Coordinates of C-alpha atoms in Angstrom, one line a residue:
X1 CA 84.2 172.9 123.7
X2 CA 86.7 175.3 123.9
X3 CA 89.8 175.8 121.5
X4 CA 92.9 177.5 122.3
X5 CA 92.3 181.6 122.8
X6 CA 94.6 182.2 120.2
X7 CA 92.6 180.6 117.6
X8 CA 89.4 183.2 118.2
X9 CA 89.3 185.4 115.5
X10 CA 92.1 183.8 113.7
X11 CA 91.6 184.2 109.9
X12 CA 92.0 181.3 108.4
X13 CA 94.5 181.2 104.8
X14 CA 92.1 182.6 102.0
X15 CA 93.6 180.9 98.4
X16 CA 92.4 182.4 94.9
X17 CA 89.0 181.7 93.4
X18 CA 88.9 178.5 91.8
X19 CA 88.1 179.0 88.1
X20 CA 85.0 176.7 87.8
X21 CA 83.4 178.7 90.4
X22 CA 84.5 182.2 89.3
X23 CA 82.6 180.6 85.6
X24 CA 79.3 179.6 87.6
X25 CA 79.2 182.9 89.6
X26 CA 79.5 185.6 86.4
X27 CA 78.4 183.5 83.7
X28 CA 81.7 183.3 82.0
X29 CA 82.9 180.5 79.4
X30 CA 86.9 181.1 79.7
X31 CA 88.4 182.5 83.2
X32 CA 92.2 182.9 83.4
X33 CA 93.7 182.0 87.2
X34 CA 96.3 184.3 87.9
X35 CA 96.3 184.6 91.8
X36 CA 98.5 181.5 93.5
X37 CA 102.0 182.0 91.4
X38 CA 101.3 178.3 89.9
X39 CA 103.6 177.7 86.7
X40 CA 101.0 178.5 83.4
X41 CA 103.2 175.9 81.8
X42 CA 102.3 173.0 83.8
X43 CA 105.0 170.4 84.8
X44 CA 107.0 168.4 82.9
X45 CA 105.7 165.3 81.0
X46 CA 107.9 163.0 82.8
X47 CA 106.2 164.0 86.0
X48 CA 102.4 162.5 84.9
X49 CA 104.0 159.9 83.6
X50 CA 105.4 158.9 86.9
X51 CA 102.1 159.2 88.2
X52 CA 100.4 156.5 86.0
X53 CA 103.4 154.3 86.9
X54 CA 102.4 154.1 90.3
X55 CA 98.4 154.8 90.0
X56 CA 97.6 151.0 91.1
X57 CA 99.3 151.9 94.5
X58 CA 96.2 153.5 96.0
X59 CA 95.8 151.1 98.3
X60 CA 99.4 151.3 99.7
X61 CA 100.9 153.8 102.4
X62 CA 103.8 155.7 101.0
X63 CA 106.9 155.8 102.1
X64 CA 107.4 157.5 105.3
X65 CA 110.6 158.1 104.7
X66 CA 110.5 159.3 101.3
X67 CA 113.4 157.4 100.3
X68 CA 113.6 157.6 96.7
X69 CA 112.5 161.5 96.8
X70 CA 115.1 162.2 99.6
X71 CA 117.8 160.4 97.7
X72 CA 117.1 162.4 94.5
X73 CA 117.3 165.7 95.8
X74 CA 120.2 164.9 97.9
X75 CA 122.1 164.4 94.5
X76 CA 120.2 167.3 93.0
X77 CA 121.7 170.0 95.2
X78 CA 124.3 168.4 96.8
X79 CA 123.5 167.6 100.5
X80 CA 123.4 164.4 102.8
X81 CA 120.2 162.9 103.1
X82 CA 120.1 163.1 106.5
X83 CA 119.9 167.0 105.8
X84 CA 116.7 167.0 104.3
X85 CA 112.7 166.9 105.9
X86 CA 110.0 166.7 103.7
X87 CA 106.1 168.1 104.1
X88 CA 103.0 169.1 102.7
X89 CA 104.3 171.6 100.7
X90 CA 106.8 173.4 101.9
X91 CA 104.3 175.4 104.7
X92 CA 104.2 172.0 106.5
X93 CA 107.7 172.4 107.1
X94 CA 107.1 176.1 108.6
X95 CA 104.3 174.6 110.8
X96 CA 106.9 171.6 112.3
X97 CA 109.5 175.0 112.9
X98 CA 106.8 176.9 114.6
X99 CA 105.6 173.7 116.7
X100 CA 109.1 172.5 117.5
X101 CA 110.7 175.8 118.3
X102 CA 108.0 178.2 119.7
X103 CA 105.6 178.7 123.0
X104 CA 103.8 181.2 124.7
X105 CA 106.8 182.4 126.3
X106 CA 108.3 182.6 122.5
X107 CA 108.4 185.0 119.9
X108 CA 109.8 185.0 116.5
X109 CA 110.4 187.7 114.1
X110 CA 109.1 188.7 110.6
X111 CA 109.2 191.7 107.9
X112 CA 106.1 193.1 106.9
X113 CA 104.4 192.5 104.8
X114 CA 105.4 189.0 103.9
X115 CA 104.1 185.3 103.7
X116 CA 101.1 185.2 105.8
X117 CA 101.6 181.3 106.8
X118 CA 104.7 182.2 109.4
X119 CA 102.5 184.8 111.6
X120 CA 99.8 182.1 111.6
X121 CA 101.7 179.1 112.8
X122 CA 103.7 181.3 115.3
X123 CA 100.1 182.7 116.3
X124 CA 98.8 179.5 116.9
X125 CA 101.6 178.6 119.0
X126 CA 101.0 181.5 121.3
X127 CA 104.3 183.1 120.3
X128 CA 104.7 186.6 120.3
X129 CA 105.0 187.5 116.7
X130 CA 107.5 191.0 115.9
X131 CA 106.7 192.4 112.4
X132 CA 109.3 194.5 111.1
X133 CA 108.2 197.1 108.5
X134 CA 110.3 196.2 104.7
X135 CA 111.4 199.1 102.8
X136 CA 109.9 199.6 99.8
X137 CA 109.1 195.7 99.9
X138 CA 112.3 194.5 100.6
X139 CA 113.4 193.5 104.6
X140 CA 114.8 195.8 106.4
X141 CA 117.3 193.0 108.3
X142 CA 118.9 195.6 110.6
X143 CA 115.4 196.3 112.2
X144 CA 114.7 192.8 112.5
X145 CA 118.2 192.2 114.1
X146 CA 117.2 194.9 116.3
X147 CA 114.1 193.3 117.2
X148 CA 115.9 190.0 118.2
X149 CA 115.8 189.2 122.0
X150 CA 116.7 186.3 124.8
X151 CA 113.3 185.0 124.2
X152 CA 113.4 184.8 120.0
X153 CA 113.3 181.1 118.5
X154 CA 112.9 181.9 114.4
X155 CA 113.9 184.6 112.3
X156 CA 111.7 184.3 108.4
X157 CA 113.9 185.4 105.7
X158 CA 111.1 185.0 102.7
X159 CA 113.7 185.4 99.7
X160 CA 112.2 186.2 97.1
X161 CA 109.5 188.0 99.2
X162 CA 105.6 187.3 98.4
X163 CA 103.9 189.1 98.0
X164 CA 106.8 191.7 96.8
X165 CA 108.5 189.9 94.5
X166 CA 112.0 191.8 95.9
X167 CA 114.9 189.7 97.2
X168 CA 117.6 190.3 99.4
X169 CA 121.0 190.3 98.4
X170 CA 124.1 187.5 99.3
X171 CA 126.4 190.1 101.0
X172 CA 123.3 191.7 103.4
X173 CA 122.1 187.7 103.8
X174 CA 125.3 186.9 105.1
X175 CA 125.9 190.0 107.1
X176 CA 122.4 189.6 108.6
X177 CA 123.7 185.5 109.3
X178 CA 126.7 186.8 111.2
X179 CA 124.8 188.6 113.4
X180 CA 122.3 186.9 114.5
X181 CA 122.8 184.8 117.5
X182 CA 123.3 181.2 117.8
X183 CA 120.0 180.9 119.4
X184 CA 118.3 182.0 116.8
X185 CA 116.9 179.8 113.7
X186 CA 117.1 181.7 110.3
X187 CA 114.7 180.1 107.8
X188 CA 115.3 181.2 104.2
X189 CA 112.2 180.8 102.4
X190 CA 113.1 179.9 99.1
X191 CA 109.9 179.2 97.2
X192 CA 110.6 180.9 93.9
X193 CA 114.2 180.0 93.6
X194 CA 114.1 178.7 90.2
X195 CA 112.4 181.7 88.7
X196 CA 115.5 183.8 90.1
X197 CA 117.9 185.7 87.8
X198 CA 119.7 188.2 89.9
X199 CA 123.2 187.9 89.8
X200 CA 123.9 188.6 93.8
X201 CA 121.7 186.7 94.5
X202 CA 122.5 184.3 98.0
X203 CA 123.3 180.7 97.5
X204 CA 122.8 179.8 100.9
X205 CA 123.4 175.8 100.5
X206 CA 127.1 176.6 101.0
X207 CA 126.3 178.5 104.1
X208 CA 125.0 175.1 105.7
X209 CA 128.2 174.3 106.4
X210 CA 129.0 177.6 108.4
X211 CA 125.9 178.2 109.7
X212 CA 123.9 175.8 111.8
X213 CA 121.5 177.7 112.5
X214 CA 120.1 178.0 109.7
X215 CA 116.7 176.3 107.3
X216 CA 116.6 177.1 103.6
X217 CA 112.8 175.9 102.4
X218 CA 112.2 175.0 99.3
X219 CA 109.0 173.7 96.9
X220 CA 107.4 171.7 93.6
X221 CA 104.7 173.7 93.9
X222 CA 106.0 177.0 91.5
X223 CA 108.5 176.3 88.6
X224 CA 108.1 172.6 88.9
X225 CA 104.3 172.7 88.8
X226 CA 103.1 170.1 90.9
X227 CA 101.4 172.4 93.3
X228 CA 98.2 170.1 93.4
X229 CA 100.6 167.0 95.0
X230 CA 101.7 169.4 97.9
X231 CA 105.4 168.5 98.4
X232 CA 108.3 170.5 99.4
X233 CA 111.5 170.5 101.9
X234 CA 113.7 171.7 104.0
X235 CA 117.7 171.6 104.3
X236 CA 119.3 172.4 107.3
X237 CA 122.3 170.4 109.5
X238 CA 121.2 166.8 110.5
X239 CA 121.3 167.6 113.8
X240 CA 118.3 170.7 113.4
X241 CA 116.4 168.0 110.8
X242 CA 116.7 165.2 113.8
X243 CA 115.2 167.9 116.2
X244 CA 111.8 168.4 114.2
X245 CA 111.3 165.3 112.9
X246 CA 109.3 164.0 115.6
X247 CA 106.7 166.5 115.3
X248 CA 105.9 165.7 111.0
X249 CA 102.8 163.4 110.9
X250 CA 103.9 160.0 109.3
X251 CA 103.2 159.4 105.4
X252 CA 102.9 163.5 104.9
X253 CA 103.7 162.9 101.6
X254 CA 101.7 161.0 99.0
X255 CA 103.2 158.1 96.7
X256 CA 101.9 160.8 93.7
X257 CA 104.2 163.1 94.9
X258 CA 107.1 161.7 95.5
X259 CA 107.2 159.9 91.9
X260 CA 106.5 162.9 89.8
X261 CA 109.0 165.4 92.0
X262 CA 111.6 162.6 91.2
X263 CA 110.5 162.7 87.3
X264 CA 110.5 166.5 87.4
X265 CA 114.1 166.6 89.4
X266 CA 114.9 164.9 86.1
X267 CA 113.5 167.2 83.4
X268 CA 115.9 170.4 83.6
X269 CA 114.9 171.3 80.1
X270 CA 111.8 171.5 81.3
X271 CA 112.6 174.2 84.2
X272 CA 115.2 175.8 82.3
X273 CA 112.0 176.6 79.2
X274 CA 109.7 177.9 81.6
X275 CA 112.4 180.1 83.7
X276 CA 113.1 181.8 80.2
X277 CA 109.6 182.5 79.6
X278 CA 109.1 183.6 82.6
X279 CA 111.8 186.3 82.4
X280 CA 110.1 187.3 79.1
X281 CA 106.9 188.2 80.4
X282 CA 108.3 189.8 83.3
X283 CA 109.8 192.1 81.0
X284 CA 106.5 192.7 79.4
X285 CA 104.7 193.7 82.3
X286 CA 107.2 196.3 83.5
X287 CA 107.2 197.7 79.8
X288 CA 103.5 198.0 80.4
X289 CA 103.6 199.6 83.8
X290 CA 106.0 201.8 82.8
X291 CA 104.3 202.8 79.7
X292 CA 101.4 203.7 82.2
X293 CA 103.1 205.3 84.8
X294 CA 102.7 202.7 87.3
X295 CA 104.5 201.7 89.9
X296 CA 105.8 198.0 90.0
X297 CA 107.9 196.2 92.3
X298 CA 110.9 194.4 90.9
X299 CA 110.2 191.0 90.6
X300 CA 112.5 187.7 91.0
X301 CA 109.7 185.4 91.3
X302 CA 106.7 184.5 88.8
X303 CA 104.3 186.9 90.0
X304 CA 104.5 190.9 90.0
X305 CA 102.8 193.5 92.2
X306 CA 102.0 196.3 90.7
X307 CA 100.5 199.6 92.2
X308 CA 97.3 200.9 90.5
X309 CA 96.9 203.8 92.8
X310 CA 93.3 202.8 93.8
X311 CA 91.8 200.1 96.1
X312 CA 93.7 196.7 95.4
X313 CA 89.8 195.5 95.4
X314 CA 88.5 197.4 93.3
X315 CA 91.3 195.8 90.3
X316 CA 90.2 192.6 91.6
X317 CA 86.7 192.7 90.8
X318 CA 87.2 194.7 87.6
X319 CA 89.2 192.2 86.3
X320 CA 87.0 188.8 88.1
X321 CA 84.6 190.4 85.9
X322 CA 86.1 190.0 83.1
X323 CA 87.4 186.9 83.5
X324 CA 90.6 187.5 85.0
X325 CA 91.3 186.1 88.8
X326 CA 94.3 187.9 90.4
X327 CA 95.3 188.8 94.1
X328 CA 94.0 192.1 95.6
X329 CA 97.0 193.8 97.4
X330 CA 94.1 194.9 100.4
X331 CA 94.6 191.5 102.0
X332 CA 98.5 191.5 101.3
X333 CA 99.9 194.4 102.7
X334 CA 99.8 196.6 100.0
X335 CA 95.8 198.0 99.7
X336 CA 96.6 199.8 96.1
X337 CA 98.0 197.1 94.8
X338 CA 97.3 194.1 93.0
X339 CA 99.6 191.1 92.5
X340 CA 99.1 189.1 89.5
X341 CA 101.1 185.8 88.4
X342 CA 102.5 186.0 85.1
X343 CA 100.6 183.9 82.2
X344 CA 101.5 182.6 79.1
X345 CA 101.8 185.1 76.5
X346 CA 98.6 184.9 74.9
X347 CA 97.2 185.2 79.0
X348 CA 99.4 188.2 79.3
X349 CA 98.2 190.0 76.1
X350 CA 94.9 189.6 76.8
X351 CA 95.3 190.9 80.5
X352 CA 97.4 193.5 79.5
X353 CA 93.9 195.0 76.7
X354 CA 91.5 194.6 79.9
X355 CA 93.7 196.5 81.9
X356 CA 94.5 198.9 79.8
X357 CA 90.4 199.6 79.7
X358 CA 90.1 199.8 83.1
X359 CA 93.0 202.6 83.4
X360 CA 91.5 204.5 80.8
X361 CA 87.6 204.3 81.4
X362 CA 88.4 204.4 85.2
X363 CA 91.0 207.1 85.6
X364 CA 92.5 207.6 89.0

């Protein structure tokens, strides 16, 4: 049998080491997973107890509509229901964009380095993918407007960036928006928009209603915890949400799901402790990379990247060996970096002694 060309040699997405693995492999009775930006802090109480409301309804499909999900977040963030798609986690909406909007004869434009799931779907698609080089981590949205053509179908805005952490401001967002053509789909990839404190900051729900050309994703998998249910969505004009529709797969979204995102919708105490926490320990780890002369990138997200001037790898196995899994920058775009989600503070102190070992009995 023969698959499409495009898939030969097409790496497939490579998550962190799961921690009862990293255990079996070195021996080790405590690991600490700090590779896939999942909250430390869990999700909110309300959320698991949604779950055991519904946990006789195994043998039912959900709700292909996602009524009572769609209804909530409508509410939440002040949109039409109509407005909203829902998917696998919020890469299941990129992969209805990248279906519905590009072909062979297609191509779509990103910064570099950024999420890895646009390049793949577009690649899959046969789409020519332009990567525009960001600026110390941040997107250079004059070079990607340069790089926009006849032919271009989607423009990815990641904002906040992963694996950076850096964000672009409202005033170069909307700028960039005004420029682009009509033609062109801008999808602002919100994942970690909870986590974000900046002040200038784009609040691009507003810009819905002058923009129709543009997506804004968003995800329960980071500050809301429920990454393990796999739910997120997108917002856009009905008209844009009618247009993809056809190609999500019917009942994307599990019964699980869409109780405990309702439940966590509904827990902003519980969002509003972690975000605080979160800012905290940011805080902590730029004191620490500042105290040791290392660069960091600024971060608006829950994770930071942080430049250890040697092979990204080599931090990732120091530290897999001592019990600590993080993300090795060689595979992200940045090969002397590492990018490591920010624990709890206990986690954090205790990452903070190994690394401090590493820098001093390994000196660059």
């Amino acid at each position: 049998m023969q698959a499409k060309k495009q898939l030969h040699g097409l790496p497939s997405y490579k998550p962190g080491k799961p921690i009862e693995e990293v255990k079996r492999e070195l021996g080790l009775s405590k690991v600490v997973k700090l590779a896939s930006n999942e909250n430390p802090y869990g999700s909110s109480p309300k959320a698991a107890e949604a779950i055991r409301e519904v946990a006789d309804q195994t043998a039912i499909y959900p709700d292909g509509y996602a009524a009572s999900i769609r209804e909530k977040v409508a509410a939440k963030i002040g949109v039409s229901e109509n407005q909203l798609v829902f998917g696998n986690g919020s890469d299941e909406v990129i992969q209805f964009l990248c279906r519905a909007f590009l072909s062979p004869e297609t191509n779509t434009v990103t910064a570099d380095p950024t999420f890895s799931q646009y390049k793949l779907n577009a690649t899959i698609e046969g789409a020519e993918v332009r990567e525009v080089p960001s600026v110390d981590g941040v997107h250079d949205l004059d070079a990607m407007l340069e790089a926009i053509d006849e032919n271009t179908r989607i423009v990815w805005v990641c904002n906040p960036n992963n694996p950076s952490g850096t964000y672009v401001g409202e005033k170069a967002f909307v700028n960039f928006l005004e420029k682009v053509p009509a033609h062109v789909l801008v999808v602002s990839d919100e994942a970690y928009y909870e986590y974000v404190t900046a002040d200038d900051y784009p609040e691009t729900l507003p810009l819905l209603e002058k923009f129709d050309n543009l997506m804004i994703l968003r995800t329960f998998s980071k500050a809301y915890g429920l990454a393990a249910l796999r739910i997120g969505y997108g917002v856009a004009n009905p008209t844009l949400i009618a247009t993809i529709n056809p190609v999500r797969p019917p009942f994307n979204n599990t019964t699980f799901a869409h109780a405990a995102a309702v439940a966590a919708l509904e827990d902003d105490d519980f969002i509003k402790d972690c975000v605080e926490k979160n800012t905290k320990s940011l805080k902590q780890f730029e004191d620490f990379c500042r105290k040791h002369n290392l660069k960091y990138y600024p971060s608006q997200t829950n994770f930071i990247l942080i430049d250890f001037n040697r092979s990204g790898d080599e931090v990732f196995d120091y530290l897999l060996k001592k019990g600590f899994i993080v993300r090795s920058g060689q595979a992200l775009g940045f090969p002397t970096c590492a990018r490591i989600t920010v624990g709890t503070d206990q986690e954090n102190e205790e990452l903070f002694s190994v690394l401090e070992e590493m820098l001093v009995s390994n000196p660059v």
